[in-house]
């Protein structure tokens, strides 16, 4: 549930958004969500679209035993829930990764906006294509890579080069967060990271992973 509703005219959260996204956000109601609040539940029916104005949303799937895999993390200027346009059930869960503010747009408002703003319709198509490509890549990773391969791929994708050779994963990730991203247990992530640290491939500084040399192809 949202913490509170914020008046759109006084929120001051639309400044700096791309015009095409701001025009969509202006059609909705701004709400603030606590960390871990559920915005969308897989299997439910609903047509609200959430434009992120501050904070971050996590899109994930889970099974009956409670195991989760993170499909994507989205921040300011992104939106989620657009797949409800087909009238089907929600295909994934969405929760607030931290305290987050969203503009909540109804399905009818979204459909009207798409019909009257061809530039946004094109943007929506391009974004859906990009997310379909990401889903394909994630499916390929789960099918063809083992847990170590998926972890190495994640670290390499998130690392930013510093000092010419070092790569630093600036996002502070817990072992549990990594496990949810790559679809394995926290214990296995801990073992892999410990072995990489003992081998001199990585170290930890200020809760960030520092990559000192190219990660090995196998674990």
Short mmCIF file of C-alpha atoms in Angstrom, two decimals:
data_model
loop_
_atom_site.label_atom_id
_atom_site.label_comp_id
_atom_site.label_asym_id
_atom_site.label_seq_id
_atom_site.Cartn_x
_atom_site.Cartn_y
_atom_site.Cartn_z
CA UNK A 1 0.00 0.00 0.00
CA UNK A 2 1.23 3.51 -0.67
CA UNK A 3 2.44 5.65 2.22
CA UNK A 4 0.63 8.73 1.07
CA UNK A 5 -0.68 10.60 -1.92
CA UNK A 6 1.27 13.69 -3.02
CA UNK A 7 -0.27 16.60 -4.88
CA UNK A 8 1.04 16.57 -8.43
CA UNK A 9 1.40 20.35 -8.59
CA UNK A 10 3.59 20.52 -5.47
CA UNK A 11 5.57 17.28 -5.72
CA UNK A 12 8.43 18.78 -7.76
CA UNK A 13 9.34 15.30 -8.97
CA UNK A 14 8.62 15.76 -12.67
CA UNK A 15 11.48 18.18 -13.27
CA UNK A 16 14.22 16.74 -15.45
CA UNK A 17 12.18 13.83 -16.81
CA UNK A 18 12.29 13.32 -20.59
CA UNK A 19 9.30 15.23 -22.02
CA UNK A 20 7.76 12.06 -23.44
CA UNK A 21 7.79 10.41 -19.99
CA UNK A 22 6.74 13.56 -18.15
CA UNK A 23 3.67 13.90 -20.37
CA UNK A 24 2.62 10.39 -19.33
CA UNK A 25 3.34 10.97 -15.62
CA UNK A 26 1.18 14.09 -15.67
CA UNK A 27 -1.83 11.87 -16.44
CA UNK A 28 -1.53 10.08 -13.10
CA UNK A 29 -1.61 10.42 -9.34
CA UNK A 30 1.66 10.55 -7.43
CA UNK A 31 2.05 8.07 -4.58
CA UNK A 32 4.91 7.14 -2.27
CA UNK A 33 5.68 3.50 -1.38
CA UNK A 34 7.68 2.03 1.47
CA UNK A 35 10.63 -0.26 0.81
CA UNK A 36 9.39 -3.80 -0.02
CA UNK A 37 5.82 -2.62 -0.67
CA UNK A 38 4.06 -4.70 -3.33
CA UNK A 39 2.76 -2.72 -6.29
CA UNK A 40 1.90 -5.64 -8.60
CA UNK A 41 1.27 -9.30 -7.78
CA UNK A 42 1.82 -11.99 -10.40
CA UNK A 43 -1.46 -13.51 -11.59
CA UNK A 44 -3.65 -10.61 -10.46
CA UNK A 45 -5.65 -8.51 -12.86
CA UNK A 46 -5.11 -4.78 -12.98
CA UNK A 47 -4.19 -2.11 -15.49
CA UNK A 48 -2.32 0.55 -13.50
CA UNK A 49 1.00 1.67 -14.96
CA UNK A 50 3.66 3.05 -12.61
CA UNK A 51 6.10 5.74 -13.75
CA UNK A 52 9.05 5.89 -11.35
CA UNK A 53 9.79 9.43 -10.20
CA UNK A 54 12.21 8.54 -7.40
CA UNK A 55 13.60 5.30 -5.99
CA UNK A 56 13.64 1.87 -7.62
CA UNK A 57 11.23 -0.97 -8.44
CA UNK A 58 12.15 -4.65 -8.63
CA UNK A 59 10.41 -6.98 -11.09
CA UNK A 60 10.63 -10.64 -10.08
CA UNK A 61 9.02 -14.07 -10.19
CA UNK A 62 8.69 -16.53 -7.32
CA UNK A 63 7.57 -20.11 -6.79
CA UNK A 64 5.47 -21.82 -4.14
CA UNK A 65 8.52 -22.43 -1.94
CA UNK A 66 9.34 -18.73 -1.84
CA UNK A 67 12.37 -18.84 -4.13
CA UNK A 68 12.72 -15.69 -6.22
CA UNK A 69 14.53 -14.56 -9.32
CA UNK A 70 14.91 -10.89 -10.13
CA UNK A 71 14.03 -10.10 -13.73
CA UNK A 72 14.92 -6.41 -13.72
CA UNK A 73 15.45 -3.31 -11.61
CA UNK A 74 14.04 -0.01 -12.84
CA UNK A 75 14.76 3.51 -11.63
CA UNK A 76 13.68 7.08 -12.25
CA UNK A 77 12.13 7.73 -15.64
CA UNK A 78 11.24 4.06 -16.26
CA UNK A 79 7.76 2.61 -16.05
CA UNK A 80 6.28 -0.82 -15.29
CA UNK A 81 2.88 -2.42 -15.77
CA UNK A 82 2.52 -1.58 -19.46
CA UNK A 83 1.92 -5.23 -20.38
CA UNK A 84 -1.54 -4.93 -18.85
CA UNK A 85 -2.59 -3.33 -22.14
CA UNK A 86 -3.47 -6.81 -23.42
CA UNK A 87 -6.04 -7.34 -20.65
CA UNK A 88 -4.30 -10.45 -19.32
CA UNK A 89 -3.11 -11.23 -15.78
CA UNK A 90 0.06 -9.69 -14.41
CA UNK A 91 3.08 -11.68 -15.54
CA UNK A 92 5.44 -10.84 -12.64
CA UNK A 93 5.61 -9.29 -9.19
CA UNK A 94 6.75 -5.70 -8.72
CA UNK A 95 7.92 -4.34 -5.36
CA UNK A 96 9.66 -1.21 -4.13
CA UNK A 97 13.37 -1.91 -3.69
CA UNK A 98 13.59 1.18 -1.46
CA UNK A 99 11.30 4.09 -0.61
CA UNK A 100 9.90 4.95 -4.03
CA UNK A 101 7.61 7.57 -5.55
CA UNK A 102 5.54 6.75 -8.64
CA UNK A 103 2.99 8.40 -10.85
CA UNK A 104 0.14 5.89 -11.10
CA UNK A 105 -1.69 5.95 -14.45
CA UNK A 106 -4.94 4.06 -15.04
CA UNK A 107 -5.25 1.71 -18.00
CA UNK A 108 -7.87 3.92 -19.65
CA UNK A 109 -5.60 6.97 -19.31
CA UNK A 110 -2.69 5.01 -20.77
CA UNK A 111 -4.73 3.81 -23.75
CA UNK A 112 -5.92 7.37 -24.42
CA UNK A 113 -2.35 8.65 -24.15
CA UNK A 114 -1.10 6.02 -26.62
CA UNK A 115 -3.90 6.89 -29.07
CA UNK A 116 -3.27 10.63 -28.92
CA UNK A 117 0.54 10.69 -28.70
CA UNK A 118 2.13 8.76 -31.58
CA UNK A 119 5.61 9.63 -30.30
CA UNK A 120 4.88 7.86 -27.03
CA UNK A 121 3.35 4.89 -28.87
CA UNK A 122 6.66 4.47 -30.73
CA UNK A 123 8.61 4.83 -27.47
CA UNK A 124 6.42 2.16 -25.87
CA UNK A 125 7.03 -0.24 -28.77
CA UNK A 126 10.78 0.32 -28.59
CA UNK A 127 10.80 -0.21 -24.83
CA UNK A 128 8.79 -3.42 -25.12
CA UNK A 129 11.25 -4.70 -27.75
CA UNK A 130 14.16 -3.88 -25.47
CA UNK A 131 12.57 -5.71 -22.57
CA UNK A 132 11.78 -8.70 -24.79
CA UNK A 133 15.45 -8.84 -25.80
CA UNK A 134 16.45 -8.72 -22.14
CA UNK A 135 14.02 -11.52 -21.29
CA UNK A 136 15.49 -13.63 -24.11
CA UNK A 137 19.01 -13.01 -22.84
CA UNK A 138 18.02 -13.91 -19.29
CA UNK A 139 16.33 -17.10 -20.47
CA UNK A 140 19.44 -18.02 -22.45
CA UNK A 141 21.61 -17.38 -19.40
CA UNK A 142 19.46 -19.56 -17.14
CA UNK A 143 19.34 -22.37 -19.70
CA UNK A 144 22.95 -22.39 -20.88
CA UNK A 145 25.05 -21.05 -17.99
CA UNK A 146 25.65 -22.59 -14.58
CA UNK A 147 25.36 -20.53 -11.40
CA UNK A 148 28.98 -19.40 -11.59
CA UNK A 149 28.59 -18.36 -15.23
CA UNK A 150 25.53 -16.30 -14.36
CA UNK A 151 27.30 -14.68 -11.42
CA UNK A 152 30.37 -13.80 -13.50
CA UNK A 153 28.13 -12.39 -16.22
CA UNK A 154 26.32 -10.22 -13.67
CA UNK A 155 29.53 -8.87 -12.12
CA UNK A 156 31.01 -8.08 -15.53
CA UNK A 157 27.80 -6.36 -16.65
CA UNK A 158 27.62 -4.18 -13.52
CA UNK A 159 31.33 -3.33 -13.23
CA UNK A 160 32.64 0.11 -14.10
CA UNK A 161 36.30 0.56 -15.03
CA UNK A 162 38.48 2.56 -12.65
CA UNK A 163 42.21 3.33 -12.73
CA UNK A 164 42.58 1.79 -16.15
CA UNK A 165 42.29 -1.84 -15.07
CA UNK A 166 40.11 -2.32 -11.99
CA UNK A 167 36.42 -2.91 -12.39
CA UNK A 168 34.17 -1.87 -9.50
CA UNK A 169 30.59 -2.98 -9.02
CA UNK A 170 29.33 0.30 -7.60
CA UNK A 171 25.96 -1.12 -6.64
CA UNK A 172 26.17 -2.49 -3.10
CA UNK A 173 24.73 -5.99 -3.45
CA UNK A 174 24.13 -8.45 -0.65
CA UNK A 175 24.72 -12.14 -1.33
CA UNK A 176 20.95 -12.63 -1.15
CA UNK A 177 20.34 -9.91 -3.74
CA UNK A 178 22.86 -11.55 -6.09
CA UNK A 179 21.22 -14.95 -5.54
CA UNK A 180 17.84 -13.49 -6.50
CA UNK A 181 19.32 -11.95 -9.63
CA UNK A 182 20.90 -15.16 -10.91
CA UNK A 183 18.44 -17.76 -9.62
CA UNK A 184 20.43 -19.80 -7.09
CA UNK A 185 20.93 -20.06 -3.33
CA UNK A 186 22.61 -17.42 -1.17
CA UNK A 187 24.93 -20.11 0.19
CA UNK A 188 26.23 -20.93 -3.29
CA UNK A 189 26.81 -17.26 -4.05
CA UNK A 190 28.79 -16.93 -0.82
CA UNK A 191 30.98 -19.92 -1.70
CA UNK A 192 31.70 -18.65 -5.21
CA UNK A 193 32.55 -15.14 -4.03
CA UNK A 194 34.79 -16.51 -1.29
CA UNK A 195 36.69 -18.65 -3.78
CA UNK A 196 37.09 -15.71 -6.17
CA UNK A 197 38.38 -13.57 -3.31
CA UNK A 198 40.83 -16.26 -2.18
CA UNK A 199 42.08 -16.55 -5.77
CA UNK A 200 42.79 -12.83 -5.96
CA UNK A 201 40.18 -12.20 -8.65
CA UNK A 202 38.03 -9.91 -6.51
CA UNK A 203 38.06 -8.08 -3.20
CA UNK A 204 35.49 -6.16 -1.20
CA UNK A 205 35.86 -2.48 -0.37
CA UNK A 206 33.11 -0.42 1.27
CA UNK A 207 30.63 -3.24 0.51
CA UNK A 208 31.48 -3.02 -3.19
CA UNK A 209 33.00 -5.77 -5.33
CA UNK A 210 36.34 -4.81 -6.89
CA UNK A 211 37.39 -6.95 -9.88
CA UNK A 212 41.21 -7.11 -10.08
CA UNK A 213 41.59 -9.39 -13.08
CA UNK A 214 39.53 -11.20 -15.64
CA UNK A 215 37.20 -13.69 -13.98
CA UNK A 216 37.97 -17.33 -14.80
CA UNK A 217 35.77 -19.06 -17.41
CA UNK A 218 34.92 -21.89 -15.00
CA UNK A 219 34.54 -22.32 -11.26
#
